[in-house]
Amino acid sequence: MSNIPTITRVRHEVRLRRTTVTKVEQLAPGMKRITLQSDELRGFTSLGFDDHVKLFFPTSDGQLNLSLPGTEGAAERIMRDFTPRRFDAEKGELVIEFFIHDDGPATTWAASAVPGSVLGVGGPRGSSIISTEGIGLHLLIGDETALPAIARRLEELPANTSAMVVAEVEQGFELPLSSRANLQVFWARRNKVNAAPGELLIGALNDLPLMKEGCFAWAATETQAVRAIRRYLLEKRGFDKRWVKAAGYWQRGAVGEHVVVDD
């Protein structure tokens, strides 16, 4: 096994694109898969399974504000970060999956989206490509907001490796996950309203044997929770920090947060 996983960072030209919904699918009671199409998606590039794009939502009067940063009207843009679940360059189609969970603009838009609805897409600014070379076990940890990235990673893994998913979800949000890799999936079902950040996922990880070498851990969930999970992996399970990648996909009490968690 390699001493350090290979992570290649690639920058992309940032463009703002206007897209139209062509298909809406209900994956689970609170999960929707929405397909977007546009000629403006030519040149769209997403090379990393955990890339994120900015989605721009129409205002209450139905207008889509794609003003560039620093220009008049930019402050009124309504935007959130999402994972590009799949992109078909030939068809000009981009798939985004939405976790319907609150009263925010993303949930409001996705809950009522139908073919013909419009959505703006910006980015991604860049990609982090995590090579599978030298990794014996891909440990993927997260909540509902991380499932699109987890599912995308599982689909791209080769058959000669192993993957373990540990996901915290509400009952009924368990999605079918598949991979050519040898796959194990553990669902940690949320049942404690006042659990400490990361408590449920750390409890699930405590019960699992993890290989000492060659295990790369990727974690994404609420920011305070993922900080606790990263600390647990480093201090309690003996992970080298170079073998852990962690990100806060959302934060309690904050809007539109996407935070890389490191030292």
PDB file of N, CA and C in Angstrom, residues 179-251:
ATOM      1  N   SER A 179     -22.220  -1.182  -6.159  1.00  0.00           N
ATOM      2  CA  SER A 179     -20.842  -0.937  -6.573  1.00  0.00           C
ATOM      3  C   SER A 179     -20.246  -2.222  -7.107  1.00  0.00           C
ATOM      4  N   ARG A 180     -19.269  -2.079  -7.996  1.00  0.00           N
ATOM      5  CA  ARG A 180     -18.494  -3.251  -8.413  1.00  0.00           C
ATOM      6  C   ARG A 180     -17.564  -3.698  -7.293  1.00  0.00           C
ATOM      7  N   ALA A 181     -17.245  -2.779  -6.385  1.00  0.00           N
ATOM      8  CA  ALA A 181     -16.388  -3.112  -5.251  1.00  0.00           C
ATOM      9  C   ALA A 181     -17.127  -4.031  -4.289  1.00  0.00           C
ATOM     10  N   ASN A 182     -16.371  -4.720  -3.462  1.00  0.00           N
ATOM     11  CA  ASN A 182     -16.957  -5.506  -2.380  1.00  0.00           C
ATOM     12  C   ASN A 182     -17.550  -4.528  -1.374  1.00  0.00           C
ATOM     13  N   LEU A 183     -18.876  -4.501  -1.238  1.00  0.00           N
ATOM     14  CA  LEU A 183     -19.555  -3.422  -0.529  1.00  0.00           C
ATOM     15  C   LEU A 183     -20.268  -3.898   0.727  1.00  0.00           C
ATOM     16  N   GLN A 184     -20.073  -3.154   1.814  1.00  0.00           N
ATOM     17  CA  GLN A 184     -20.841  -3.329   3.041  1.00  0.00           C
ATOM     18  C   GLN A 184     -21.498  -1.989   3.379  1.00  0.00           C
ATOM     19  N   VAL A 185     -22.775  -2.032   3.757  1.00  0.00           N
ATOM     20  CA  VAL A 185     -23.518  -0.813   4.077  1.00  0.00           C
ATOM     21  C   VAL A 185     -24.115  -0.950   5.466  1.00  0.00           C
ATOM     22  N   PHE A 186     -23.895   0.066   6.301  1.00  0.00           N
ATOM     23  CA  PHE A 186     -24.437   0.095   7.656  1.00  0.00           C
ATOM     24  C   PHE A 186     -25.242   1.382   7.832  1.00  0.00           C
ATOM     25  N   TRP A 187     -26.537   1.240   8.097  1.00  0.00           N
ATOM     26  CA  TRP A 187     -27.416   2.392   8.295  1.00  0.00           C
ATOM     27  C   TRP A 187     -27.538   2.674   9.788  1.00  0.00           C
ATOM     28  N   ALA A 188     -27.192   3.877  10.203  1.00  0.00           N
ATOM     29  CA  ALA A 188     -27.376   4.317  11.589  1.00  0.00           C
ATOM     30  C   ALA A 188     -28.625   5.194  11.605  1.00  0.00           C
ATOM     31  N   ARG A 189     -29.730   4.643  12.075  1.00  0.00           N
ATOM     32  CA  ARG A 189     -31.018   5.341  11.997  1.00  0.00           C
ATOM     33  C   ARG A 189     -31.169   6.330  13.141  1.00  0.00           C
ATOM     34  N   ARG A 190     -31.506   7.541  12.774  1.00  0.00           N
ATOM     35  CA  ARG A 190     -31.582   8.635  13.734  1.00  0.00           C
ATOM     36  C   ARG A 190     -32.801   8.472  14.635  1.00  0.00           C
ATOM     37  N   ASN A 191     -32.551   8.446  15.945  1.00  0.00           N
ATOM     38  CA  ASN A 191     -33.675   8.305  16.873  1.00  0.00           C
ATOM     39  C   ASN A 191     -33.515   9.145  18.136  1.00  0.00           C
ATOM     40  N   LYS A 192     -32.381   9.825  18.303  1.00  0.00           N
ATOM     41  CA  LYS A 192     -32.168  10.690  19.462  1.00  0.00           C
ATOM     42  C   LYS A 192     -32.176  12.145  19.015  1.00  0.00           C
ATOM     43  N   VAL A 193     -33.162  12.889  19.494  1.00  0.00           N
ATOM     44  CA  VAL A 193     -33.310  14.278  19.066  1.00  0.00           C
ATOM     45  C   VAL A 193     -32.125  15.123  19.529  1.00  0.00           C
ATOM     46  N   ASN A 194     -31.649  14.893  20.732  1.00  0.00           N
ATOM     47  CA  ASN A 194     -30.599  15.739  21.312  1.00  0.00           C
ATOM     48  C   ASN A 194     -29.241  15.044  21.381  1.00  0.00           C
ATOM     49  N   ALA A 195     -28.968  14.154  20.438  1.00  0.00           N
ATOM     50  CA  ALA A 195     -27.670  13.479  20.415  1.00  0.00           C
ATOM     51  C   ALA A 195     -26.562  14.497  20.168  1.00  0.00           C
ATOM     52  N   ALA A 196     -25.408  14.253  20.759  1.00  0.00           N
ATOM     53  CA  ALA A 196     -24.255  15.127  20.529  1.00  0.00           C
ATOM     54  C   ALA A 196     -23.816  15.021  19.075  1.00  0.00           C
ATOM     55  N   PRO A 197     -23.204  16.086  18.519  1.00  0.00           N
ATOM     56  CA  PRO A 197     -22.760  16.036  17.118  1.00  0.00           C
ATOM     57  C   PRO A 197     -21.856  14.838  16.849  1.00  0.00           C
ATOM     58  N   GLY A 198     -22.225  14.024  15.871  1.00  0.00           N
ATOM     59  CA  GLY A 198     -21.422  12.873  15.482  1.00  0.00           C
ATOM     60  C   GLY A 198     -21.633  11.638  16.330  1.00  0.00           C
ATOM     61  N   GLU A 199     -22.435  11.735  17.391  1.00  0.00           N
ATOM     62  CA  GLU A 199     -22.571  10.627  18.339  1.00  0.00           C
ATOM     63  C   GLU A 199     -23.067   9.344  17.679  1.00  0.00           C
ATOM     64  N   LEU A 200     -24.082   9.449  16.845  1.00  0.00           N
ATOM     65  CA  LEU A 200     -24.666   8.251  16.245  1.00  0.00           C
ATOM     66  C   LEU A 200     -23.682   7.574  15.292  1.00  0.00           C
ATOM     67  N   LEU A 201     -23.011   8.355  14.467  1.00  0.00           N
ATOM     68  CA  LEU A 201     -22.058   7.779  13.515  1.00  0.00           C
ATOM     69  C   LEU A 201     -20.833   7.211  14.221  1.00  0.00           C
ATOM     70  N   ILE A 202     -20.351   7.904  15.239  1.00  0.00           N
ATOM     71  CA  ILE A 202     -19.203   7.393  15.991  1.00  0.00           C
ATOM     72  C   ILE A 202     -19.576   6.087  16.689  1.00  0.00           C
ATOM     73  N   GLY A 203     -20.795   6.020  17.217  1.00  0.00           N
ATOM     74  CA  GLY A 203     -21.252   4.783  17.843  1.00  0.00           C
ATOM     75  C   GLY A 203     -21.283   3.632  16.860  1.00  0.00           C
ATOM     76  N   ALA A 204     -21.733   3.908  15.641  1.00  0.00           N
ATOM     77  CA  ALA A 204     -21.761   2.866  14.611  1.00  0.00           C
ATOM     78  C   ALA A 204     -20.349   2.438  14.227  1.00  0.00           C
ATOM     79  N   LEU A 205     -19.442   3.400  14.106  1.00  0.00           N
ATOM     80  CA  LEU A 205     -18.049   3.081  13.748  1.00  0.00           C
ATOM     81  C   LEU A 205     -17.363   2.268  14.846  1.00  0.00           C
ATOM     82  N   ASN A 206     -17.717   2.530  16.093  1.00  0.00           N
ATOM     83  CA  ASN A 206     -17.129   1.803  17.220  1.00  0.00           C
ATOM     84  C   ASN A 206     -17.330   0.298  17.101  1.00  0.00           C
ATOM     85  N   ASP A 207     -18.451  -0.088  16.494  1.00  0.00           N
ATOM     86  CA  ASP A 207     -18.800  -1.505  16.407  1.00  0.00           C
ATOM     87  C   ASP A 207     -18.171  -2.204  15.205  1.00  0.00           C
ATOM     88  N   LEU A 208     -17.425  -1.451  14.376  1.00  0.00           N
ATOM     89  CA  LEU A 208     -16.923  -2.018  13.124  1.00  0.00           C
ATOM     90  C   LEU A 208     -15.409  -2.208  13.155  1.00  0.00           C
ATOM     91  N   PRO A 209     -14.921  -3.367  12.707  1.00  0.00           N
ATOM     92  CA  PRO A 209     -13.479  -3.552  12.565  1.00  0.00           C
ATOM     93  C   PRO A 209     -12.991  -2.844  11.305  1.00  0.00           C
ATOM     94  N   LEU A 210     -11.943  -2.065  11.444  1.00  0.00           N
ATOM     95  CA  LEU A 210     -11.374  -1.354  10.300  1.00  0.00           C
ATOM     96  C   LEU A 210      -9.937  -1.791  10.117  1.00  0.00           C
ATOM     97  N   MET A 211      -9.539  -2.011   8.859  1.00  0.00           N
ATOM     98  CA  MET A 211      -8.179  -2.424   8.582  1.00  0.00           C
ATOM     99  C   MET A 211      -7.197  -1.333   9.017  1.00  0.00           C
ATOM    100  N   LYS A 212      -6.056  -1.733   9.529  1.00  0.00           N
ATOM    101  CA  LYS A 212      -5.077  -0.798  10.082  1.00  0.00           C
ATOM    102  C   LYS A 212      -4.365   0.011   9.009  1.00  0.00           C
ATOM    103  N   GLU A 213      -4.154  -0.580   7.845  1.00  0.00           N
ATOM    104  CA  GLU A 213      -3.452   0.113   6.769  1.00  0.00           C
ATOM    105  C   GLU A 213      -4.279   0.061   5.496  1.00  0.00           C
ATOM    106  N   GLY A 214      -4.137   1.090   4.691  1.00  0.00           N
ATOM    107  CA  GLY A 214      -4.800   1.096   3.400  1.00  0.00           C
ATOM    108  C   GLY A 214      -6.269   1.443   3.437  1.00  0.00           C
ATOM    109  N   CYS A 215      -6.764   1.987   4.566  1.00  0.00           N
ATOM    110  CA  CYS A 215      -8.164   2.402   4.666  1.00  0.00           C
ATOM    111  C   CYS A 215      -8.239   3.913   4.540  1.00  0.00           C
ATOM    112  N   PHE A 216      -8.926   4.382   3.503  1.00  0.00           N
ATOM    113  CA  PHE A 216      -9.101   5.820   3.305  1.00  0.00           C
ATOM    114  C   PHE A 216     -10.503   6.193   3.752  1.00  0.00           C
ATOM    115  N   ALA A 217     -10.587   7.149   4.689  1.00  0.00           N
ATOM    116  CA  ALA A 217     -11.887   7.567   5.231  1.00  0.00           C
ATOM    117  C   ALA A 217     -12.302   8.897   4.628  1.00  0.00           C
ATOM    118  N   TRP A 218     -13.514   8.924   4.097  1.00  0.00           N
ATOM    119  CA  TRP A 218     -14.127  10.155   3.586  1.00  0.00           C
ATOM    120  C   TRP A 218     -15.392  10.390   4.397  1.00  0.00           C
ATOM    121  N   ALA A 219     -15.544  11.593   4.940  1.00  0.00           N
ATOM    122  CA  ALA A 219     -16.703  11.878   5.792  1.00  0.00           C
ATOM    123  C   ALA A 219     -17.291  13.231   5.437  1.00  0.00           C
ATOM    124  N   ALA A 220     -18.622  13.298   5.379  1.00  0.00           N
ATOM    125  CA  ALA A 220     -19.313  14.560   5.127  1.00  0.00           C
ATOM    126  C   ALA A 220     -20.674  14.518   5.812  1.00  0.00           C
ATOM    127  N   THR A 221     -20.914  15.513   6.643  1.00  0.00           N
ATOM    128  CA  THR A 221     -22.192  15.654   7.326  1.00  0.00           C
ATOM    129  C   THR A 221     -22.223  17.060   7.921  1.00  0.00           C
ATOM    130  N   GLU A 222     -22.980  17.276   8.997  1.00  0.00           N
ATOM    131  CA  GLU A 222     -23.018  18.574   9.663  1.00  0.00           C
ATOM    132  C   GLU A 222     -21.609  18.911  10.177  1.00  0.00           C
ATOM    133  N   THR A 223     -21.249  20.191  10.141  1.00  0.00           N
ATOM    134  CA  THR A 223     -19.857  20.585  10.392  1.00  0.00           C
ATOM    135  C   THR A 223     -19.336  20.145  11.757  1.00  0.00           C
ATOM    136  N   GLN A 224     -20.078  20.392  12.825  1.00  0.00           N
ATOM    137  CA  GLN A 224     -19.589  19.992  14.143  1.00  0.00           C
ATOM    138  C   GLN A 224     -19.507  18.470  14.262  1.00  0.00           C
ATOM    139  N   ALA A 225     -20.449  17.781  13.647  1.00  0.00           N
ATOM    140  CA  ALA A 225     -20.433  16.321  13.682  1.00  0.00           C
ATOM    141  C   ALA A 225     -19.220  15.766  12.961  1.00  0.00           C
ATOM    142  N   VAL A 226     -18.898  16.327  11.801  1.00  0.00           N
ATOM    143  CA  VAL A 226     -17.773  15.783  11.041  1.00  0.00           C
ATOM    144  C   VAL A 226     -16.443  16.110  11.705  1.00  0.00           C
ATOM    145  N   ARG A 227     -16.370  17.224  12.425  1.00  0.00           N
ATOM    146  CA  ARG A 227     -15.160  17.501  13.210  1.00  0.00           C
ATOM    147  C   ARG A 227     -14.961  16.427  14.274  1.00  0.00           C
ATOM    148  N   ALA A 228     -16.066  16.043  14.938  1.00  0.00           N
ATOM    149  CA  ALA A 228     -15.980  15.007  15.971  1.00  0.00           C
ATOM    150  C   ALA A 228     -15.600  13.661  15.365  1.00  0.00           C
ATOM    151  N   ILE A 229     -16.134  13.354  14.191  1.00  0.00           N
ATOM    152  CA  ILE A 229     -15.826  12.086  13.527  1.00  0.00           C
ATOM    153  C   ILE A 229     -14.361  12.045  13.108  1.00  0.00           C
ATOM    154  N   ARG A 230     -13.863  13.133  12.543  1.00  0.00           N
ATOM    155  CA  ARG A 230     -12.451  13.172  12.143  1.00  0.00           C
ATOM    156  C   ARG A 230     -11.552  13.000  13.366  1.00  0.00           C
ATOM    157  N   ARG A 231     -11.883  13.690  14.447  1.00  0.00           N
ATOM    158  CA  ARG A 231     -11.089  13.573  15.665  1.00  0.00           C
ATOM    159  C   ARG A 231     -11.111  12.140  16.201  1.00  0.00           C
ATOM    160  N   TYR A 232     -12.266  11.503  16.147  1.00  0.00           N
ATOM    161  CA  TYR A 232     -12.397  10.107  16.583  1.00  0.00           C
ATOM    162  C   TYR A 232     -11.508   9.190  15.739  1.00  0.00           C
ATOM    163  N   LEU A 233     -11.523   9.367  14.421  1.00  0.00           N
ATOM    164  CA  LEU A 233     -10.725   8.510  13.538  1.00  0.00           C
ATOM    165  C   LEU A 233      -9.230   8.674  13.813  1.00  0.00           C
ATOM    166  N   LEU A 234      -8.801   9.919  14.044  1.00  0.00           N
ATOM    167  CA  LEU A 234      -7.382  10.173  14.275  1.00  0.00           C
ATOM    168  C   LEU A 234      -6.942   9.712  15.665  1.00  0.00           C
ATOM    169  N   GLU A 235      -7.745  10.034  16.673  1.00  0.00           N
ATOM    170  CA  GLU A 235      -7.311   9.794  18.048  1.00  0.00           C
ATOM    171  C   GLU A 235      -7.678   8.418  18.577  1.00  0.00           C
ATOM    172  N   LYS A 236      -8.827   7.888  18.184  1.00  0.00           N
ATOM    173  CA  LYS A 236      -9.289   6.610  18.727  1.00  0.00           C
ATOM    174  C   LYS A 236      -9.002   5.419  17.813  1.00  0.00           C
ATOM    175  N   ARG A 237      -8.995   5.661  16.518  1.00  0.00           N
ATOM    176  CA  ARG A 237      -8.796   4.551  15.587  1.00  0.00           C
ATOM    177  C   ARG A 237      -7.429   4.580  14.925  1.00  0.00           C
ATOM    178  N   GLY A 238      -6.601   5.560  15.238  1.00  0.00           N
ATOM    179  CA  GLY A 238      -5.216   5.581  14.777  1.00  0.00           C
ATOM    180  C   GLY A 238      -5.004   5.927  13.317  1.00  0.00           C
ATOM    181  N   PHE A 239      -5.941   6.650  12.694  1.00  0.00           N
ATOM    182  CA  PHE A 239      -5.770   7.036  11.292  1.00  0.00           C
ATOM    183  C   PHE A 239      -4.694   8.098  11.149  1.00  0.00           C
ATOM    184  N   ASP A 240      -3.913   7.985  10.097  1.00  0.00           N
ATOM    185  CA  ASP A 240      -3.029   9.059   9.660  1.00  0.00           C
ATOM    186  C   ASP A 240      -3.923  10.126   9.022  1.00  0.00           C
ATOM    187  N   LYS A 241      -3.729  11.398   9.381  1.00  0.00           N
ATOM    188  CA  LYS A 241      -4.608  12.448   8.869  1.00  0.00           C
ATOM    189  C   LYS A 241      -4.580  12.557   7.345  1.00  0.00           C
ATOM    190  N   ARG A 242      -3.517  12.053   6.727  1.00  0.00           N
ATOM    191  CA  ARG A 242      -3.445  12.082   5.261  1.00  0.00           C
ATOM    192  C   ARG A 242      -4.379  11.059   4.638  1.00  0.00           C
ATOM    193  N   TRP A 243      -4.918  10.164   5.457  1.00  0.00           N
ATOM    194  CA  TRP A 243      -5.836   9.137   4.986  1.00  0.00           C
ATOM    195  C   TRP A 243      -7.283   9.442   5.370  1.00  0.00           C
ATOM    196  N   VAL A 244      -7.531  10.716   5.719  1.00  0.00           N
ATOM    197  CA  VAL A 244      -8.883  11.141   6.075  1.00  0.00           C
ATOM    198  C   VAL A 244      -9.198  12.429   5.323  1.00  0.00           C
ATOM    199  N   LYS A 245     -10.353  12.469   4.673  1.00  0.00           N
ATOM    200  CA  LYS A 245     -10.849  13.699   4.060  1.00  0.00           C
ATOM    201  C   LYS A 245     -12.231  13.971   4.637  1.00  0.00           C
ATOM    202  N   ALA A 246     -12.408  15.158   5.214  1.00  0.00           N
ATOM    203  CA  ALA A 246     -13.665  15.471   5.902  1.00  0.00           C
ATOM    204  C   ALA A 246     -14.175  16.836   5.479  1.00  0.00           C
ATOM    205  N   ALA A 247     -15.502  16.961   5.377  1.00  0.00           N
ATOM    206  CA  ALA A 247     -16.119  18.228   4.991  1.00  0.00           C
ATOM    207  C   ALA A 247     -17.450  18.399   5.700  1.00  0.00           C
ATOM    208  N   GLY A 248     -17.726  19.630   6.099  1.00  0.00           N
ATOM    209  CA  GLY A 248     -19.049  19.966   6.624  1.00  0.00           C
ATOM    210  C   GLY A 248     -19.945  20.379   5.469  1.00  0.00           C
ATOM    211  N   TYR A 249     -20.986  19.586   5.208  1.00  0.00           N
ATOM    212  CA  TYR A 249     -21.900  19.897   4.112  1.00  0.00           C
ATOM    213  C   TYR A 249     -23.006  20.868   4.533  1.00  0.00           C
ATOM    214  N   TRP A 250     -23.188  21.032   5.852  1.00  0.00           N
ATOM    215  CA  TRP A 250     -24.139  22.011   6.362  1.00  0.00           C
ATOM    216  C   TRP A 250     -23.788  22.286   7.815  1.00  0.00           C
ATOM    217  N   GLN A 251     -24.364  23.350   8.363  1.00  0.00           N
ATOM    218  CA  GLN A 251     -24.041  23.715   9.739  1.00  0.00           C
ATOM    219  C   GLN A 251     -25.287  24.245  10.429  1.00  0.00           C
TER     220      GLN A 251
END
